[in-house]
Tab-separated table of N, CA and C in Angstrom:
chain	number	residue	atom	x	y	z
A	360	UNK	N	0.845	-1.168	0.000
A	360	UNK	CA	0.000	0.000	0.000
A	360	UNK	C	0.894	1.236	0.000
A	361	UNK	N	0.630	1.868	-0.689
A	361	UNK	CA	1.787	3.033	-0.914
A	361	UNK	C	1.173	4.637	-0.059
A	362	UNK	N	2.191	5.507	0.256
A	362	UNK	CA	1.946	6.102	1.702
A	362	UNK	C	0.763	7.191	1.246
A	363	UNK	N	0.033	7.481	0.068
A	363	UNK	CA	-0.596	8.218	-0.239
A	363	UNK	C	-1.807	7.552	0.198
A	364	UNK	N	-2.276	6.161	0.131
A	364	UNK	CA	-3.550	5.679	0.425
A	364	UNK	C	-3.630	5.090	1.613
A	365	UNK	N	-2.093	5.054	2.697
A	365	UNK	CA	-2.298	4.868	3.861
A	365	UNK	C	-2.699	6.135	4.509
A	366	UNK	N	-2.297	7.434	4.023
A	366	UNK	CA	-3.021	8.845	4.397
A	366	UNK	C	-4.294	8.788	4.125
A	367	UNK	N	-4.814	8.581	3.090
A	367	UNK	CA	-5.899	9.543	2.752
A	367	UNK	C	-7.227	8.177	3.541
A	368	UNK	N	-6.469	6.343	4.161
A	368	UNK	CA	-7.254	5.804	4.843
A	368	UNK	C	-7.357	6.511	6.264
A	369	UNK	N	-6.158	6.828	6.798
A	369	UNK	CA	-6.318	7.490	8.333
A	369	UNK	C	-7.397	9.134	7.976
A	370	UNK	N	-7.311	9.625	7.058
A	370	UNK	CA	-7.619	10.728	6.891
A	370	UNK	C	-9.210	10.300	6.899
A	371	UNK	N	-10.061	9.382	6.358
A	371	UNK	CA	-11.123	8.696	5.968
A	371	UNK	C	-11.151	8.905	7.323
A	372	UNK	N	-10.617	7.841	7.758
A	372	UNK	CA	-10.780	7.192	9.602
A	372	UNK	C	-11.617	8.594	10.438
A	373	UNK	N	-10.790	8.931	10.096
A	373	UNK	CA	-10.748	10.817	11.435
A	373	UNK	C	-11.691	11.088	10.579
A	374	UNK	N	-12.265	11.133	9.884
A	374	UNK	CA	-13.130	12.872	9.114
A	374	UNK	C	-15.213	11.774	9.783
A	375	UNK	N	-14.459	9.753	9.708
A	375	UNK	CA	-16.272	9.889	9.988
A	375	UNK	C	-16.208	8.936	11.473
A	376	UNK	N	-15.144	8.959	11.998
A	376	UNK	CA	-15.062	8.695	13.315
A	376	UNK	C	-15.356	9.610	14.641
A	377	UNK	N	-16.772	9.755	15.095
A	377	UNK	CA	-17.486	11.277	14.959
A	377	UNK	C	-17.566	10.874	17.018
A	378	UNK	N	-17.558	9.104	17.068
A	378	UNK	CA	-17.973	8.710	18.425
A	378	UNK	C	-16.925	9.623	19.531
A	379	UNK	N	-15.907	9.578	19.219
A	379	UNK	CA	-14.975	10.547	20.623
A	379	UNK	C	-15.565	11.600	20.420
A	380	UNK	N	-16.077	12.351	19.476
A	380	UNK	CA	-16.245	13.876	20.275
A	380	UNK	C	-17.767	13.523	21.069
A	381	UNK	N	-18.168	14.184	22.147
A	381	UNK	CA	-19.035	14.449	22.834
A	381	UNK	C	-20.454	15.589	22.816
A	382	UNK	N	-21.045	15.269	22.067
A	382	UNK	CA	-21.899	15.754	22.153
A	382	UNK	C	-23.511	16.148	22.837
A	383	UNK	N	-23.279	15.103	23.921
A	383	UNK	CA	-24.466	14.740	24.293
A	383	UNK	C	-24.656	15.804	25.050
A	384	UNK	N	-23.867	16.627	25.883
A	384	UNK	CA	-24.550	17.766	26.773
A	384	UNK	C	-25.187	18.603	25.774
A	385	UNK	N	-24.924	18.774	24.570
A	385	UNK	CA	-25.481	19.936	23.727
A	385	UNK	C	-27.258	20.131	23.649
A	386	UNK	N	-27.632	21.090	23.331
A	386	UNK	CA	-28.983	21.494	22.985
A	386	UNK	C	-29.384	22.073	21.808
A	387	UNK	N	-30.182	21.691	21.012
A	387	UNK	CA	-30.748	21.606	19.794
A	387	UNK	C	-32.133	21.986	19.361
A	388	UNK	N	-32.568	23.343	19.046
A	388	UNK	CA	-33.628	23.473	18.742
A	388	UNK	C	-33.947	23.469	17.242
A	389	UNK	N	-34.980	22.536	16.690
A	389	UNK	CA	-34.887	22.810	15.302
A	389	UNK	C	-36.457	23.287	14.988
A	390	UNK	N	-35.936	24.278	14.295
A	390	UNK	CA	-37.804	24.874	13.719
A	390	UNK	C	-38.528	24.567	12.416
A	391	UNK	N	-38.863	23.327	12.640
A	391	UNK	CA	-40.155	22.998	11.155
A	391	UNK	C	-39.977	21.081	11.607
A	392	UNK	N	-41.109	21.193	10.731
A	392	UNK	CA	-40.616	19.194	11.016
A	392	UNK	C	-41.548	18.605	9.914
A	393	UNK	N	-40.664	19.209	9.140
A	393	UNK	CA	-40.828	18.213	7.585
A	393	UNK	C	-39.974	17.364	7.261
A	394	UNK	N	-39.704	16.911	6.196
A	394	UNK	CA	-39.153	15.709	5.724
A	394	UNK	C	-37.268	15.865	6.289
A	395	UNK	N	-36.884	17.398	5.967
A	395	UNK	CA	-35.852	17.496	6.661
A	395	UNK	C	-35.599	17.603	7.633
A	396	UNK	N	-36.141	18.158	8.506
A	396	UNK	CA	-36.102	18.105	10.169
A	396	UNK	C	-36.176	16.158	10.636
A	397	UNK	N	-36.598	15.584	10.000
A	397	UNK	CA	-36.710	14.276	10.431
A	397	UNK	C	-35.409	13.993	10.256
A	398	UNK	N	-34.929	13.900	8.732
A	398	UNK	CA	-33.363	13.589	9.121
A	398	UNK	C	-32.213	14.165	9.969
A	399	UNK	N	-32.743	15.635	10.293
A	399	UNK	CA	-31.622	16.153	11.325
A	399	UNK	C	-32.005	15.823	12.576
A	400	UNK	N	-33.476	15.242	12.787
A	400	UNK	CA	-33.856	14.235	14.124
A	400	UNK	C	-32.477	12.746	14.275
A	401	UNK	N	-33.011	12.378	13.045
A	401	UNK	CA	-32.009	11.385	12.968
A	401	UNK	C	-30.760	11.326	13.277
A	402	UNK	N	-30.451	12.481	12.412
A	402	UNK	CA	-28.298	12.361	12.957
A	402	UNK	C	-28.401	13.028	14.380
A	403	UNK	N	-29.161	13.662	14.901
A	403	UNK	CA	-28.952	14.143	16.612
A	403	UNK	C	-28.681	12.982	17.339
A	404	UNK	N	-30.059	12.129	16.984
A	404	UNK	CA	-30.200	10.631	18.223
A	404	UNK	C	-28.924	10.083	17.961
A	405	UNK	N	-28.324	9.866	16.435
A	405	UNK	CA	-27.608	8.627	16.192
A	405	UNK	C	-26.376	9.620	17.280
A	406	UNK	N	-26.384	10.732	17.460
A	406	UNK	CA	-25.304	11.435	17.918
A	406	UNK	C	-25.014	11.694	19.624
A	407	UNK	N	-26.139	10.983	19.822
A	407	UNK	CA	-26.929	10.891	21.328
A	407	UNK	C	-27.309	12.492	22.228
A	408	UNK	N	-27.542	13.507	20.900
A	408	UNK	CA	-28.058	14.459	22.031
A	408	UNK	C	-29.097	14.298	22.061
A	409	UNK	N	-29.345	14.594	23.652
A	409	UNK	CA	-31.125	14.234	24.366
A	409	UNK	C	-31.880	15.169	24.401
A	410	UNK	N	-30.797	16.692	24.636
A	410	UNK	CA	-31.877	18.108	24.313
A	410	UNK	C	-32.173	18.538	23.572
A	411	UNK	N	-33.389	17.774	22.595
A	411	UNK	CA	-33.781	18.450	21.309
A	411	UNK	C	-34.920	18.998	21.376
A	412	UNK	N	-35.470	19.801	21.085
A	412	UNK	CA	-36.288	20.202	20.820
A	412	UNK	C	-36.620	20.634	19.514
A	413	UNK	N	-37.844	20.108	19.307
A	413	UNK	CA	-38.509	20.612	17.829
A	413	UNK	C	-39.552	20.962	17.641
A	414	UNK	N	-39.782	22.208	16.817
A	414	UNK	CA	-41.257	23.773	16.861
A	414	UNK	C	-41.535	23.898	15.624
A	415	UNK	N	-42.823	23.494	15.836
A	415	UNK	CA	-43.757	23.384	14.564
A	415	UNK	C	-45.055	23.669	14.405
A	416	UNK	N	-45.468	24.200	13.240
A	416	UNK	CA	-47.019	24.205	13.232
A	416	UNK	C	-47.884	23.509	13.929
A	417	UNK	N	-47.245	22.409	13.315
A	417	UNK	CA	-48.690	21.273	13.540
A	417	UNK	C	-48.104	20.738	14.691
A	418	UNK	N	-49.834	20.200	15.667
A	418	UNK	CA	-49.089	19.645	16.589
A	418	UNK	C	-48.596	17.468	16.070
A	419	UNK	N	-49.801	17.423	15.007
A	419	UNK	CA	-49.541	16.090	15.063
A	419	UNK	C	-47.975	16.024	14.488
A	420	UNK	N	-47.633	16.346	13.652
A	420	UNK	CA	-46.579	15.869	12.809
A	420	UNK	C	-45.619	15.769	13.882
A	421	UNK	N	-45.445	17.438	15.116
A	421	UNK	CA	-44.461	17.417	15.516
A	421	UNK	C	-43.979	16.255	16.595
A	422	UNK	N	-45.408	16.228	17.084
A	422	UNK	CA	-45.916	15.238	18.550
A	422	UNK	C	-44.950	14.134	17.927
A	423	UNK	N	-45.366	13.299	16.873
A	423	UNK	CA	-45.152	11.719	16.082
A	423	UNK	C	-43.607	11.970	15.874
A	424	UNK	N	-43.030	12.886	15.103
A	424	UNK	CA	-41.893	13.136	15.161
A	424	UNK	C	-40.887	12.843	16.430
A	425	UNK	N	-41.237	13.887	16.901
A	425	UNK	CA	-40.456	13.916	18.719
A	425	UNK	C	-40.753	12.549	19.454
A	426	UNK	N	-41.805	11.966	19.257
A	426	UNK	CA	-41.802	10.487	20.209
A	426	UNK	C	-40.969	9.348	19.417
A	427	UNK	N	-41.300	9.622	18.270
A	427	UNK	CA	-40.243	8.555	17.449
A	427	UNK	C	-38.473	8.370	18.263
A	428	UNK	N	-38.308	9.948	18.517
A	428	UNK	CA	-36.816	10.395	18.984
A	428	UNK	C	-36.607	10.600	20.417
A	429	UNK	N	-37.922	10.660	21.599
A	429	UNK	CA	-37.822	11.003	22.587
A	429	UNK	C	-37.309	12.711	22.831
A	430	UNK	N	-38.166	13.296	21.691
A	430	UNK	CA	-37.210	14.802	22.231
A	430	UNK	C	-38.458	15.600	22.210
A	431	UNK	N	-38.338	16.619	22.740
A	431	UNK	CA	-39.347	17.891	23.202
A	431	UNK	C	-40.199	18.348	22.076
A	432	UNK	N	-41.789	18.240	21.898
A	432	UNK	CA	-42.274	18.743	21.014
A	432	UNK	C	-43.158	20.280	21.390
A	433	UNK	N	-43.313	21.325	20.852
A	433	UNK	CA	-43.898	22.683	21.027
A	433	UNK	C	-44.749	22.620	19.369
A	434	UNK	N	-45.788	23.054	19.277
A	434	UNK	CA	-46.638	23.310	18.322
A	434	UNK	C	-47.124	24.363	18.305
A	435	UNK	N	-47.358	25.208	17.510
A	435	UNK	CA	-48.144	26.668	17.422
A	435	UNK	C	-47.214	27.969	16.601
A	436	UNK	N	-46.059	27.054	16.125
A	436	UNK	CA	-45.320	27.640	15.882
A	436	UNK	C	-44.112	28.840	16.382
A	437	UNK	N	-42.903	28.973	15.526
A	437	UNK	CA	-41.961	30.058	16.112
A	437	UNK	C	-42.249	31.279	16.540
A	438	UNK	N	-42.869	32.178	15.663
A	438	UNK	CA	-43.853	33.398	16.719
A	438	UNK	C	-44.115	33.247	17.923
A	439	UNK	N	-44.513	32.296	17.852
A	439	UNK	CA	-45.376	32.150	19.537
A	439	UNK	C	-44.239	31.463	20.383
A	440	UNK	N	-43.223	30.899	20.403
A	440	UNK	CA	-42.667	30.036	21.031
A	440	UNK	C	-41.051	30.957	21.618
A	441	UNK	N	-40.444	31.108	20.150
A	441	UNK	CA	-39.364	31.944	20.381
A	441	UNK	C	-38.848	32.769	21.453
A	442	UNK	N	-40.003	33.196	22.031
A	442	UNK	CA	-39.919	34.259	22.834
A	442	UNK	C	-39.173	34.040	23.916
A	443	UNK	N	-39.911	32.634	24.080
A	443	UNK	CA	-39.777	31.896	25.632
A	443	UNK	C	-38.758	30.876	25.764
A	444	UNK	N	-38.026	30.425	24.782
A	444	UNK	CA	-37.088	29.255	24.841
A	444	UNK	C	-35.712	30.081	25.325
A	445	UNK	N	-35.417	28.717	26.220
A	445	UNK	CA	-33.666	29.227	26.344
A	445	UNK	C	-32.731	28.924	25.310
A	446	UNK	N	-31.590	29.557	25.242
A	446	UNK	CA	-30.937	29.731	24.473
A	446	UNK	C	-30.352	28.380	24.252
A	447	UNK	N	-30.514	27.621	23.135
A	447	UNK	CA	-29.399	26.539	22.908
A	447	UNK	C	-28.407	26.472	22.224
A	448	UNK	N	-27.263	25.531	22.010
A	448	UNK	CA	-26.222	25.383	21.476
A	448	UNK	C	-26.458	25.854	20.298
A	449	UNK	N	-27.759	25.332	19.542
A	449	UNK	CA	-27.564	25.078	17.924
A	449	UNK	C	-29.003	25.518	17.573
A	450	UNK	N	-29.424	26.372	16.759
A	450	UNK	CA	-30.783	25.788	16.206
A	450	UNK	C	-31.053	26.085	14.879
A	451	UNK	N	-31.377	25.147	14.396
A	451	UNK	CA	-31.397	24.586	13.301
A	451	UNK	C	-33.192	24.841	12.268
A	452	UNK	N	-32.860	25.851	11.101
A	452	UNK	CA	-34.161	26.523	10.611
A	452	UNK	C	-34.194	25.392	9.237
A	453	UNK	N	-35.151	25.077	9.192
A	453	UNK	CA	-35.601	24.048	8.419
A	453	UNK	C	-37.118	23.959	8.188
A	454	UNK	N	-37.425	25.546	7.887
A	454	UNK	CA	-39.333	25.422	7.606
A	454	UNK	C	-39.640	25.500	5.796
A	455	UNK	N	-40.257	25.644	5.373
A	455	UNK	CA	-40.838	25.851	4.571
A	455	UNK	C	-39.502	27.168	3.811
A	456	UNK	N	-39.610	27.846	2.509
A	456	UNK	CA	-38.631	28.884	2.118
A	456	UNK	C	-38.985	29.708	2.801
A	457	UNK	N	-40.338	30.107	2.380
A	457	UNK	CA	-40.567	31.453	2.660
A	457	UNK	C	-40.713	32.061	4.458
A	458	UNK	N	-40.556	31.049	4.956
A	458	UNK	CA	-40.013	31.544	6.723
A	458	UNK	C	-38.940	31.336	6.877
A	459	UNK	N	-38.224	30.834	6.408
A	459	UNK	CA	-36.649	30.661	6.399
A	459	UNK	C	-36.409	31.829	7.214
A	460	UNK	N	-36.430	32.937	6.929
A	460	UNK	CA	-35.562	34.147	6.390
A	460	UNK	C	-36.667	34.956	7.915
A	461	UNK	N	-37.894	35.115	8.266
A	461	UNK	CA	-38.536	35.368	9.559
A	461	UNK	C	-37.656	34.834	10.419
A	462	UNK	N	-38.087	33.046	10.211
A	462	UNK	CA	-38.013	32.197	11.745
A	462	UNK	C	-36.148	32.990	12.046
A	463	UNK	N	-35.308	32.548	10.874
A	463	UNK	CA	-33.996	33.117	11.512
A	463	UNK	C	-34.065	34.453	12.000
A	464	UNK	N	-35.005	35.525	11.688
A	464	UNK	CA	-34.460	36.411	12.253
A	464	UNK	C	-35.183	36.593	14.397
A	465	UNK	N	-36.156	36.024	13.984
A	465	UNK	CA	-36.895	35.855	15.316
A	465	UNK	C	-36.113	35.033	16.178
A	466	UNK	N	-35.065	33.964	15.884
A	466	UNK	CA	-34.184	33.330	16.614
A	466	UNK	C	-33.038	34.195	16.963
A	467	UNK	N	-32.134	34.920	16.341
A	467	UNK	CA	-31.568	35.758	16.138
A	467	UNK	C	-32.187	36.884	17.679
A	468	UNK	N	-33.281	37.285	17.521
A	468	UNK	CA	-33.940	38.504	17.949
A	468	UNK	C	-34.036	37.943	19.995
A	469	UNK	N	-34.427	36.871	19.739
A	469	UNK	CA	-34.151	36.095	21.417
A	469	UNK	C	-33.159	35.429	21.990
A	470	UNK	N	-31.702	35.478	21.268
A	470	UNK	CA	-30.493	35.189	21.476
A	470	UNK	C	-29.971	33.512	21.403
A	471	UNK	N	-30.661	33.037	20.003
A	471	UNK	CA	-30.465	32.057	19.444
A	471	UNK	C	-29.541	32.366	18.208
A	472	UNK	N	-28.021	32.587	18.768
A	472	UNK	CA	-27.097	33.319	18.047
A	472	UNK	C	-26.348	31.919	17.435
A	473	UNK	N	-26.397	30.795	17.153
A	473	UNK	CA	-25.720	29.731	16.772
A	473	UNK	C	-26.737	29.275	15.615
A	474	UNK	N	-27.133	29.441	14.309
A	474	UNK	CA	-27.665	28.998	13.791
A	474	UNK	C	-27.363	28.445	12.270
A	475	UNK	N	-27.937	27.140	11.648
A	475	UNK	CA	-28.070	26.611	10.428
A	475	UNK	C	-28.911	26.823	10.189
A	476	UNK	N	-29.380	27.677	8.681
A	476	UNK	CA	-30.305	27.683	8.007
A	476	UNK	C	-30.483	26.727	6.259
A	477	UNK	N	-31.570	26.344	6.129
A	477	UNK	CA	-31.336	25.105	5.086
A	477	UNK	C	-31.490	25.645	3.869
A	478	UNK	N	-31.436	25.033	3.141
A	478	UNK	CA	-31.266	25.899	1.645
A	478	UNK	C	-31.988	26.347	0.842
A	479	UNK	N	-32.277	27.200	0.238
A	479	UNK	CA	-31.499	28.358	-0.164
A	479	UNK	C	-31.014	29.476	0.845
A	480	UNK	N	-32.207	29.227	2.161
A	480	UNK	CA	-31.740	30.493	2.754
A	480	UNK	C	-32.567	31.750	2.559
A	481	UNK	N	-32.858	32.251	1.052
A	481	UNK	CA	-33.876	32.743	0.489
A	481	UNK	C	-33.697	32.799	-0.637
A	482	UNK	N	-34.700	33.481	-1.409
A	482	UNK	CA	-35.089	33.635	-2.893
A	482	UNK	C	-33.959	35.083	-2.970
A	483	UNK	N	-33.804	36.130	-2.146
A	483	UNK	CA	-33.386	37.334	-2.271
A	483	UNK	C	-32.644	37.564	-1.559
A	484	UNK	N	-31.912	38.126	-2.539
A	484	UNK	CA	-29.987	38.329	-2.134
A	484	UNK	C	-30.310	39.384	-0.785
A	485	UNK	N	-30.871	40.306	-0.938
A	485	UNK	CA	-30.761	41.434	0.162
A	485	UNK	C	-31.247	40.792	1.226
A	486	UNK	N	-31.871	39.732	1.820
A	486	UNK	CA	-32.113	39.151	2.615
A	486	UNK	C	-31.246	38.069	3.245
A	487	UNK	N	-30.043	37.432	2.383
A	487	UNK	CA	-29.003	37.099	2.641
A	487	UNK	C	-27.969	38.326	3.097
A	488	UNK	N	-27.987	38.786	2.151
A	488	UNK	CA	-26.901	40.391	2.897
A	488	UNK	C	-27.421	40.959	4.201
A	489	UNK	N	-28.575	41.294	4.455
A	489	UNK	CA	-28.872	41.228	5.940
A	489	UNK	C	-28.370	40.192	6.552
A	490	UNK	N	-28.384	38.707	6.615
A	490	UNK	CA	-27.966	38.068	7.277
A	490	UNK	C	-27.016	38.033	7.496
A	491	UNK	N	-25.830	38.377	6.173
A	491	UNK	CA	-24.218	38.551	6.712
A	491	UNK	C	-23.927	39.696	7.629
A	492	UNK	N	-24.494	41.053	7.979
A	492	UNK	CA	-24.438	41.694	8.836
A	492	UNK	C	-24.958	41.508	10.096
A	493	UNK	N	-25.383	40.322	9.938
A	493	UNK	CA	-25.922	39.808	11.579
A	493	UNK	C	-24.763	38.734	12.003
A	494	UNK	N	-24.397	38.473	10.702
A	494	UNK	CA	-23.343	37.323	11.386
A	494	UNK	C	-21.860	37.952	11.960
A	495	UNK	N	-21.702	38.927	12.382
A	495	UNK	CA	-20.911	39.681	12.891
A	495	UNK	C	-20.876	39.173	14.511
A	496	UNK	N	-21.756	39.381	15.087
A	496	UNK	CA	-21.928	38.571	16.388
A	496	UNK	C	-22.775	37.619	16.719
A	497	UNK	N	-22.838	36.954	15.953
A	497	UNK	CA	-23.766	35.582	15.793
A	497	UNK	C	-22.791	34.551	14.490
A	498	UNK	N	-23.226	33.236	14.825
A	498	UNK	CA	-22.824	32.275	13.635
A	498	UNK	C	-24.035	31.906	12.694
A	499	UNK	N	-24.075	31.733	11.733
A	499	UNK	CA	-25.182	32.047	10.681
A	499	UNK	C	-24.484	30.646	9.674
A	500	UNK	N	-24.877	29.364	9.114
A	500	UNK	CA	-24.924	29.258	8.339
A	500	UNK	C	-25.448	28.879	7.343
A	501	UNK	N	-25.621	28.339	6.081
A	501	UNK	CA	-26.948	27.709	5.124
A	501	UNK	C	-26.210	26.760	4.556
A	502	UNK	N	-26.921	25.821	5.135
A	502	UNK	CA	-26.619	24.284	4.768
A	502	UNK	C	-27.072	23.780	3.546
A	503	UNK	N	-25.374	22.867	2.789
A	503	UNK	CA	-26.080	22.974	1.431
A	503	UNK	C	-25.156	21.362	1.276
């Protein structure tokens, strides 16, 4: 085996050998629970954080969702909820497009300064350029 593919196997090794880091104290709020929020349900559990929480319209989808995973369900949506949540590690915007670009700023606005937003992010650039001036003291990114 020649030393280029014994690198780039250790390099493999490390990039999906994810079990040593620790994640489980972390907290996770994700806002929507559609088809993508289920899979970022998924990689949390497989990741063993227990503080998730997930905020959604509906209460059934979210209820069925969250028991599948054992994690916190809120229904009635981000307007109403935002206000009152504590601040977590991560939270993660994953609604529909056209709230994308609200729910982040309402997270943003109650000191949910750690955030992924899913893609596109928005339809309109000036609404991304606002967001890069928020990411000055906040982490902002759009997951692609």
């Amino acid at each position: 085996m020649s030393y280029n593919m014994i690198t780039q196997s250790k390099l493999y090794d490390w990039i999906t050998d994810i079990n040593p880091i620790d994640f489980k104290n972390k907290s996770v709020l994700i806002i929507g629970s559609g088809n993508i929020s289920k899979n970022y349900a998924d990689v949390l559990s497989k990741l063993h954080i227990e503080d998730v929480t997930i905020l959604s319209n509906s209460k059934k989808k979210v209820e069925d969702l969250c028991q599948k995973f054992n994690f916190n369900s809120l229904s009635g949506g981000f307007k109403k909820h935002l206000p009152n949540l504590k601040k977590m590690d991560l939270t993660i915007v994953a609604t529909p497009i056209e709230s994308l670009i609200p729910a982040t700023n309402l997270a943003l606005k109650y000191n949910q300064n750690t955030i992924l937003i899913e893609k596109p992010g928005s339809f309109h650039d000036s609404d991304l350029l606002q967001l890069k001036q928020k990411e000055k003291s906040n982490t902002i990114k759009i997951a692609y």
